JSON list of C-alpha atoms in Angstrom, two decimals:
[
{"chain": "A", "resi": 198, "resn": "UNK", "atom": "CA", "xyz": [103.09, -8.35, 144.15]},
{"chain": "A", "resi": 199, "resn": "UNK", "atom": "CA", "xyz": [102.95, -4.63, 144.92]},
{"chain": "A", "resi": 200, "resn": "UNK", "atom": "CA", "xyz": [106.06, -2.79, 146.13]},
{"chain": "A", "resi": 201, "resn": "UNK", "atom": "CA", "xyz": [106.83, 0.82, 146.97]},
{"chain": "A", "resi": 202, "resn": "UNK", "atom": "CA", "xyz": [109.73, 2.93, 145.77]},
{"chain": "A", "resi": 203, "resn": "UNK", "atom": "CA", "xyz": [110.63, 5.61, 148.27]},
{"chain": "A", "resi": 204, "resn": "UNK", "atom": "CA", "xyz": [110.52, 8.66, 146.03]},
{"chain": "A", "resi": 205, "resn": "UNK", "atom": "CA", "xyz": [112.63, 11.10, 148.01]},
{"chain": "A", "resi": 206, "resn": "UNK", "atom": "CA", "xyz": [115.90, 9.55, 146.91]},
{"chain": "A", "resi": 207, "resn": "UNK", "atom": "CA", "xyz": [114.94, 8.43, 143.42]},
{"chain": "A", "resi": 208, "resn": "UNK", "atom": "CA", "xyz": [116.83, 10.65, 140.99]},
{"chain": "A", "resi": 209, "resn": "UNK", "atom": "CA", "xyz": [114.46, 12.27, 138.54]},
{"chain": "A", "resi": 210, "resn": "UNK", "atom": "CA", "xyz": [111.40, 10.48, 139.89]},
{"chain": "A", "resi": 211, "resn": "UNK", "atom": "CA", "xyz": [108.91, 10.46, 142.67]},
{"chain": "A", "resi": 212, "resn": "UNK", "atom": "CA", "xyz": [107.35, 7.93, 144.92]},
{"chain": "A", "resi": 213, "resn": "UNK", "atom": "CA", "xyz": [105.91, 5.00, 143.00]},
{"chain": "A", "resi": 214, "resn": "UNK", "atom": "CA", "xyz": [103.96, 1.83, 143.67]},
{"chain": "A", "resi": 215, "resn": "UNK", "atom": "CA", "xyz": [104.93, -0.95, 141.28]},
{"chain": "A", "resi": 216, "resn": "UNK", "atom": "CA", "xyz": [103.03, -4.09, 140.33]},
{"chain": "A", "resi": 217, "resn": "UNK", "atom": "CA", "xyz": [105.11, -7.18, 139.60]},
{"chain": "A", "resi": 218, "resn": "UNK", "atom": "CA", "xyz": [103.22, -9.92, 137.76]},
{"chain": "A", "resi": 219, "resn": "UNK", "atom": "CA", "xyz": [103.99, -13.64, 138.31]},
{"chain": "A", "resi": 220, "resn": "UNK", "atom": "CA", "xyz": [105.89, -13.71, 134.99]},
{"chain": "A", "resi": 221, "resn": "UNK", "atom": "CA", "xyz": [108.13, -10.85, 136.13]},
{"chain": "A", "resi": 222, "resn": "UNK", "atom": "CA", "xyz": [106.49, -8.02, 134.19]},
{"chain": "A", "resi": 223, "resn": "UNK", "atom": "CA", "xyz": [106.81, -4.75, 136.13]},
{"chain": "A", "resi": 224, "resn": "UNK", "atom": "CA", "xyz": [104.32, -1.92, 135.69]},
{"chain": "A", "resi": 225, "resn": "UNK", "atom": "CA", "xyz": [103.40, 1.25, 137.53]},
{"chain": "A", "resi": 226, "resn": "UNK", "atom": "CA", "xyz": [100.39, 0.80, 139.80]},
{"chain": "A", "resi": 227, "resn": "UNK", "atom": "CA", "xyz": [100.38, 4.41, 141.08]},
{"chain": "A", "resi": 228, "resn": "UNK", "atom": "CA", "xyz": [102.76, 7.35, 141.14]},
{"chain": "A", "resi": 229, "resn": "UNK", "atom": "CA", "xyz": [102.96, 11.10, 141.45]},
{"chain": "A", "resi": 230, "resn": "UNK", "atom": "CA", "xyz": [101.39, 13.53, 143.89]},
{"chain": "A", "resi": 231, "resn": "UNK", "atom": "CA", "xyz": [100.27, 13.17, 146.60]},
{"chain": "A", "resi": 232, "resn": "UNK", "atom": "CA", "xyz": [102.75, 10.28, 146.98]},
{"chain": "A", "resi": 233, "resn": "UNK", "atom": "CA", "xyz": [106.03, 11.81, 148.17]},
{"chain": "A", "resi": 234, "resn": "UNK", "atom": "CA", "xyz": [108.12, 9.34, 150.14]},
{"chain": "A", "resi": 235, "resn": "UNK", "atom": "CA", "xyz": [105.83, 6.31, 150.12]},
{"chain": "A", "resi": 236, "resn": "UNK", "atom": "CA", "xyz": [107.19, 3.44, 152.19]},
{"chain": "A", "resi": 237, "resn": "UNK", "atom": "CA", "xyz": [104.49, 1.20, 153.71]},
{"chain": "A", "resi": 238, "resn": "UNK", "atom": "CA", "xyz": [101.93, -0.82, 151.77]},
{"chain": "A", "resi": 239, "resn": "UNK", "atom": "CA", "xyz": [99.12, -3.15, 152.88]},
{"chain": "A", "resi": 240, "resn": "UNK", "atom": "CA", "xyz": [95.98, -4.70, 151.47]},
{"chain": "A", "resi": 241, "resn": "UNK", "atom": "CA", "xyz": [92.69, -5.14, 153.32]},
{"chain": "A", "resi": 242, "resn": "UNK", "atom": "CA", "xyz": [90.10, -7.92, 153.35]},
{"chain": "A", "resi": 243, "resn": "UNK", "atom": "CA", "xyz": [88.35, -6.42, 150.30]},
{"chain": "A", "resi": 244, "resn": "UNK", "atom": "CA", "xyz": [91.41, -6.10, 148.07]},
{"chain": "A", "resi": 245, "resn": "UNK", "atom": "CA", "xyz": [91.87, -2.37, 148.71]},
{"chain": "A", "resi": 246, "resn": "UNK", "atom": "CA", "xyz": [95.47, -1.12, 148.78]},
{"chain": "A", "resi": 247, "resn": "UNK", "atom": "CA", "xyz": [96.79, 1.38, 151.34]},
{"chain": "A", "resi": 248, "resn": "UNK", "atom": "CA", "xyz": [100.15, 3.16, 151.35]},
{"chain": "A", "resi": 249, "resn": "UNK", "atom": "CA", "xyz": [101.72, 5.83, 153.51]},
{"chain": "A", "resi": 250, "resn": "UNK", "atom": "CA", "xyz": [104.11, 8.72, 153.09]},
{"chain": "A", "resi": 251, "resn": "UNK", "atom": "CA", "xyz": [107.05, 8.55, 155.51]},
{"chain": "A", "resi": 252, "resn": "UNK", "atom": "CA", "xyz": [107.48, 12.23, 156.34]},
{"chain": "A", "resi": 253, "resn": "UNK", "atom": "CA", "xyz": [103.91, 13.51, 156.38]},
{"chain": "A", "resi": 254, "resn": "UNK", "atom": "CA", "xyz": [102.32, 10.49, 158.07]},
{"chain": "A", "resi": 255, "resn": "UNK", "atom": "CA", "xyz": [99.47, 10.48, 155.57]},
{"chain": "A", "resi": 256, "resn": "UNK", "atom": "CA", "xyz": [97.81, 7.17, 154.67]},
{"chain": "A", "resi": 257, "resn": "UNK", "atom": "CA", "xyz": [96.26, 6.81, 151.21]},
{"chain": "A", "resi": 258, "resn": "UNK", "atom": "CA", "xyz": [93.94, 4.37, 149.47]},
{"chain": "A", "resi": 259, "resn": "UNK", "atom": "CA", "xyz": [94.79, 3.46, 145.89]},
{"chain": "A", "resi": 260, "resn": "UNK", "atom": "CA", "xyz": [91.87, 2.23, 143.80]},
{"chain": "A", "resi": 261, "resn": "UNK", "atom": "CA", "xyz": [92.04, 1.87, 140.03]},
{"chain": "A", "resi": 262, "resn": "UNK", "atom": "CA", "xyz": [95.04, 4.18, 139.85]},
{"chain": "A", "resi": 263, "resn": "UNK", "atom": "CA", "xyz": [93.26, 6.88, 141.87]},
{"chain": "A", "resi": 264, "resn": "UNK", "atom": "CA", "xyz": [94.96, 8.01, 145.07]},
{"chain": "A", "resi": 265, "resn": "UNK", "atom": "CA", "xyz": [92.82, 9.36, 147.91]},
{"chain": "A", "resi": 266, "resn": "UNK", "atom": "CA", "xyz": [93.75, 10.38, 151.43]},
{"chain": "A", "resi": 267, "resn": "UNK", "atom": "CA", "xyz": [92.40, 8.16, 154.21]},
{"chain": "A", "resi": 268, "resn": "UNK", "atom": "CA", "xyz": [94.01, 9.74, 157.28]},
{"chain": "A", "resi": 269, "resn": "UNK", "atom": "CA", "xyz": [96.63, 12.15, 158.60]},
{"chain": "A", "resi": 270, "resn": "UNK", "atom": "CA", "xyz": [98.36, 10.56, 161.59]},
{"chain": "A", "resi": 271, "resn": "UNK", "atom": "CA", "xyz": [100.33, 13.57, 162.79]},
{"chain": "A", "resi": 272, "resn": "UNK", "atom": "CA", "xyz": [103.88, 12.19, 162.58]},
{"chain": "A", "resi": 273, "resn": "UNK", "atom": "CA", "xyz": [106.15, 10.18, 160.32]},
{"chain": "A", "resi": 274, "resn": "UNK", "atom": "CA", "xyz": [105.25, 6.55, 159.61]},
{"chain": "A", "resi": 275, "resn": "UNK", "atom": "CA", "xyz": [107.25, 3.56, 158.51]},
{"chain": "A", "resi": 276, "resn": "UNK", "atom": "CA", "xyz": [106.00, 0.09, 157.52]},
{"chain": "A", "resi": 277, "resn": "UNK", "atom": "CA", "xyz": [102.29, -0.24, 158.27]},
{"chain": "A", "resi": 278, "resn": "UNK", "atom": "CA", "xyz": [100.27, -3.42, 158.82]},
{"chain": "A", "resi": 279, "resn": "UNK", "atom": "CA", "xyz": [96.57, -4.33, 158.58]},
{"chain": "A", "resi": 280, "resn": "UNK", "atom": "CA", "xyz": [94.11, -6.51, 160.46]},
{"chain": "A", "resi": 281, "resn": "UNK", "atom": "CA", "xyz": [90.32, -6.61, 160.78]},
{"chain": "A", "resi": 282, "resn": "UNK", "atom": "CA", "xyz": [89.54, -3.11, 159.52]},
{"chain": "A", "resi": 283, "resn": "UNK", "atom": "CA", "xyz": [92.48, -1.40, 161.22]},
{"chain": "A", "resi": 284, "resn": "UNK", "atom": "CA", "xyz": [95.83, -0.18, 159.90]},
{"chain": "A", "resi": 285, "resn": "UNK", "atom": "CA", "xyz": [98.54, -0.18, 162.57]},
{"chain": "A", "resi": 286, "resn": "UNK", "atom": "CA", "xyz": [100.90, 2.74, 161.97]},
{"chain": "A", "resi": 287, "resn": "UNK", "atom": "CA", "xyz": [104.28, 2.78, 163.77]},
{"chain": "A", "resi": 288, "resn": "UNK", "atom": "CA", "xyz": [105.96, 6.18, 164.07]},
{"chain": "A", "resi": 289, "resn": "UNK", "atom": "CA", "xyz": [109.70, 5.92, 164.71]},
{"chain": "A", "resi": 290, "resn": "UNK", "atom": "CA", "xyz": [109.98, 9.69, 165.23]},
{"chain": "A", "resi": 291, "resn": "UNK", "atom": "CA", "xyz": [106.90, 9.82, 167.43]},
{"chain": "A", "resi": 292, "resn": "UNK", "atom": "CA", "xyz": [107.90, 6.71, 169.45]},
{"chain": "A", "resi": 293, "resn": "UNK", "atom": "CA", "xyz": [104.34, 5.42, 169.32]},
{"chain": "A", "resi": 294, "resn": "UNK", "atom": "CA", "xyz": [101.88, 3.39, 167.30]},
{"chain": "A", "resi": 295, "resn": "UNK", "atom": "CA", "xyz": [98.49, 4.54, 166.09]},
{"chain": "A", "resi": 296, "resn": "UNK", "atom": "CA", "xyz": [95.46, 2.60, 164.89]},
{"chain": "A", "resi": 297, "resn": "UNK", "atom": "CA", "xyz": [93.77, 3.95, 161.81]},
{"chain": "A", "resi": 298, "resn": "UNK", "atom": "CA", "xyz": [90.29, 2.78, 160.94]},
{"chain": "A", "resi": 299, "resn": "UNK", "atom": "CA", "xyz": [89.41, 2.62, 157.25]},
{"chain": "A", "resi": 300, "resn": "UNK", "atom": "CA", "xyz": [86.95, 5.50, 157.74]},
{"chain": "A", "resi": 301, "resn": "UNK", "atom": "CA", "xyz": [89.96, 7.71, 158.60]},
{"chain": "A", "resi": 302, "resn": "UNK", "atom": "CA", "xyz": [89.60, 7.72, 162.38]},
{"chain": "A", "resi": 303, "resn": "UNK", "atom": "CA", "xyz": [93.04, 7.86, 164.01]},
{"chain": "A", "resi": 304, "resn": "UNK", "atom": "CA", "xyz": [93.46, 6.45, 167.53]},
{"chain": "A", "resi": 305, "resn": "UNK", "atom": "CA", "xyz": [96.45, 6.28, 169.84]},
{"chain": "A", "resi": 306, "resn": "UNK", "atom": "CA", "xyz": [97.31, 2.61, 170.37]},
{"chain": "A", "resi": 307, "resn": "UNK", "atom": "CA", "xyz": [100.52, 2.38, 172.37]},
{"chain": "A", "resi": 308, "resn": "UNK", "atom": "CA", "xyz": [103.50, 4.52, 173.40]},
{"chain": "A", "resi": 309, "resn": "UNK", "atom": "CA", "xyz": [103.95, 7.87, 175.10]},
{"chain": "A", "resi": 310, "resn": "UNK", "atom": "CA", "xyz": [106.16, 9.62, 172.51]},
{"chain": "A", "resi": 311, "resn": "UNK", "atom": "CA", "xyz": [109.09, 9.35, 174.95]},
{"chain": "A", "resi": 312, "resn": "UNK", "atom": "CA", "xyz": [111.85, 7.23, 173.40]},
{"chain": "A", "resi": 313, "resn": "UNK", "atom": "CA", "xyz": [112.29, 4.41, 175.89]},
{"chain": "A", "resi": 314, "resn": "UNK", "atom": "CA", "xyz": [111.72, 0.69, 176.13]},
{"chain": "A", "resi": 315, "resn": "UNK", "atom": "CA", "xyz": [109.20, -0.32, 178.76]},
{"chain": "A", "resi": 316, "resn": "UNK", "atom": "CA", "xyz": [107.38, -3.65, 178.80]},
{"chain": "A", "resi": 317, "resn": "UNK", "atom": "CA", "xyz": [104.03, -4.05, 180.52]},
{"chain": "A", "resi": 318, "resn": "UNK", "atom": "CA", "xyz": [100.35, -3.34, 179.97]},
{"chain": "A", "resi": 319, "resn": "UNK", "atom": "CA", "xyz": [99.44, -1.38, 176.83]},
{"chain": "A", "resi": 320, "resn": "UNK", "atom": "CA", "xyz": [98.73, 1.75, 178.90]},
{"chain": "A", "resi": 321, "resn": "UNK", "atom": "CA", "xyz": [102.31, 1.72, 180.29]},
{"chain": "A", "resi": 322, "resn": "UNK", "atom": "CA", "xyz": [104.43, 0.15, 177.54]},
{"chain": "A", "resi": 323, "resn": "UNK", "atom": "CA", "xyz": [106.78, 2.30, 175.50]},
{"chain": "A", "resi": 324, "resn": "UNK", "atom": "CA", "xyz": [109.04, 2.12, 172.43]},
{"chain": "A", "resi": 325, "resn": "UNK", "atom": "CA", "xyz": [112.29, 3.78, 171.43]},
{"chain": "A", "resi": 326, "resn": "UNK", "atom": "CA", "xyz": [111.50, 3.87, 167.68]},
{"chain": "A", "resi": 327, "resn": "UNK", "atom": "CA", "xyz": [108.77, 1.48, 166.52]},
{"chain": "A", "resi": 328, "resn": "UNK", "atom": "CA", "xyz": [109.59, 0.78, 162.89]},
{"chain": "A", "resi": 329, "resn": "UNK", "atom": "CA", "xyz": [107.67, -2.12, 161.35]},
{"chain": "A", "resi": 330, "resn": "UNK", "atom": "CA", "xyz": [104.78, -4.32, 162.34]},
{"chain": "A", "resi": 331, "resn": "UNK", "atom": "CA", "xyz": [102.78, -7.42, 161.57]},
{"chain": "A", "resi": 332, "resn": "UNK", "atom": "CA", "xyz": [99.61, -8.83, 163.07]},
{"chain": "A", "resi": 333, "resn": "UNK", "atom": "CA", "xyz": [98.61, -12.38, 164.01]},
{"chain": "A", "resi": 334, "resn": "UNK", "atom": "CA", "xyz": [95.97, -13.79, 161.67]},
{"chain": "A", "resi": 335, "resn": "UNK", "atom": "CA", "xyz": [93.22, -13.52, 164.30]},
{"chain": "A", "resi": 336, "resn": "UNK", "atom": "CA", "xyz": [94.23, -9.91, 165.09]},
{"chain": "A", "resi": 337, "resn": "UNK", "atom": "CA", "xyz": [94.90, -10.58, 168.76]},
{"chain": "A", "resi": 338, "resn": "UNK", "atom": "CA", "xyz": [98.66, -9.94, 168.69]},
{"chain": "A", "resi": 339, "resn": "UNK", "atom": "CA", "xyz": [100.64, -7.14, 167.06]},
{"chain": "A", "resi": 340, "resn": "UNK", "atom": "CA", "xyz": [104.38, -7.67, 166.53]},
{"chain": "A", "resi": 341, "resn": "UNK", "atom": "CA", "xyz": [106.59, -4.59, 166.30]},
{"chain": "A", "resi": 342, "resn": "UNK", "atom": "CA", "xyz": [110.27, -4.20, 165.47]},
{"chain": "A", "resi": 343, "resn": "UNK", "atom": "CA", "xyz": [111.96, -1.40, 167.39]},
{"chain": "A", "resi": 344, "resn": "UNK", "atom": "CA", "xyz": [114.60, 0.20, 165.18]},
{"chain": "A", "resi": 345, "resn": "UNK", "atom": "CA", "xyz": [116.88, 1.54, 167.93]},
{"chain": "A", "resi": 346, "resn": "UNK", "atom": "CA", "xyz": [116.95, -1.55, 170.14]},
{"chain": "A", "resi": 347, "resn": "UNK", "atom": "CA", "xyz": [116.55, -4.27, 167.50]},
{"chain": "A", "resi": 348, "resn": "UNK", "atom": "CA", "xyz": [113.90, -5.86, 169.71]},
{"chain": "A", "resi": 349, "resn": "UNK", "atom": "CA", "xyz": [110.87, -7.67, 168.31]},
{"chain": "A", "resi": 350, "resn": "UNK", "atom": "CA", "xyz": [108.06, -6.71, 170.68]},
{"chain": "A", "resi": 351, "resn": "UNK", "atom": "CA", "xyz": [104.77, -8.56, 171.12]},
{"chain": "A", "resi": 352, "resn": "UNK", "atom": "CA", "xyz": [101.59, -6.65, 171.97]},
{"chain": "A", "resi": 353, "resn": "UNK", "atom": "CA", "xyz": [98.69, -8.81, 173.13]},
{"chain": "A", "resi": 354, "resn": "UNK", "atom": "CA", "xyz": [95.95, -6.49, 171.94]},
{"chain": "A", "resi": 355, "resn": "UNK", "atom": "CA", "xyz": [92.97, -8.76, 172.58]},
{"chain": "A", "resi": 356, "resn": "UNK", "atom": "CA", "xyz": [90.19, -9.47, 170.11]},
{"chain": "A", "resi": 357, "resn": "UNK", "atom": "CA", "xyz": [89.98, -6.97, 167.22]}
]
């Protein structure tokens, strides 16, 4: 199991990704710059690990202890999710969700950056503060928790 430690509030330390083995042994998977306030973590279909900094909105790949930038999303990010070559990146401060392809391409997915709750087609739907997400196994539905409203929202995104 891999977990993140949000480094901003850790006294005397920075952001860290820990590995917890089945027997309970804890070791450092990655730490230090450029990880600052790492919060989200996902794995892809090929066993690659991706994390994001909360404040800067940067998504990183971690391979063999090496940290490399994948994308800069332009606003803060919380808990990210992955499906079929895409990282979904909710921005509570930006009131929207972006899609990030593994080649670093960042696309607007949903939201207008106005904090409001509007249901409807993807082009019209809005969020107050999208916080966390998960994706159906086939990639056709994205589930998002809205921090301000406490709502669990369902986005029928179609085939990936």
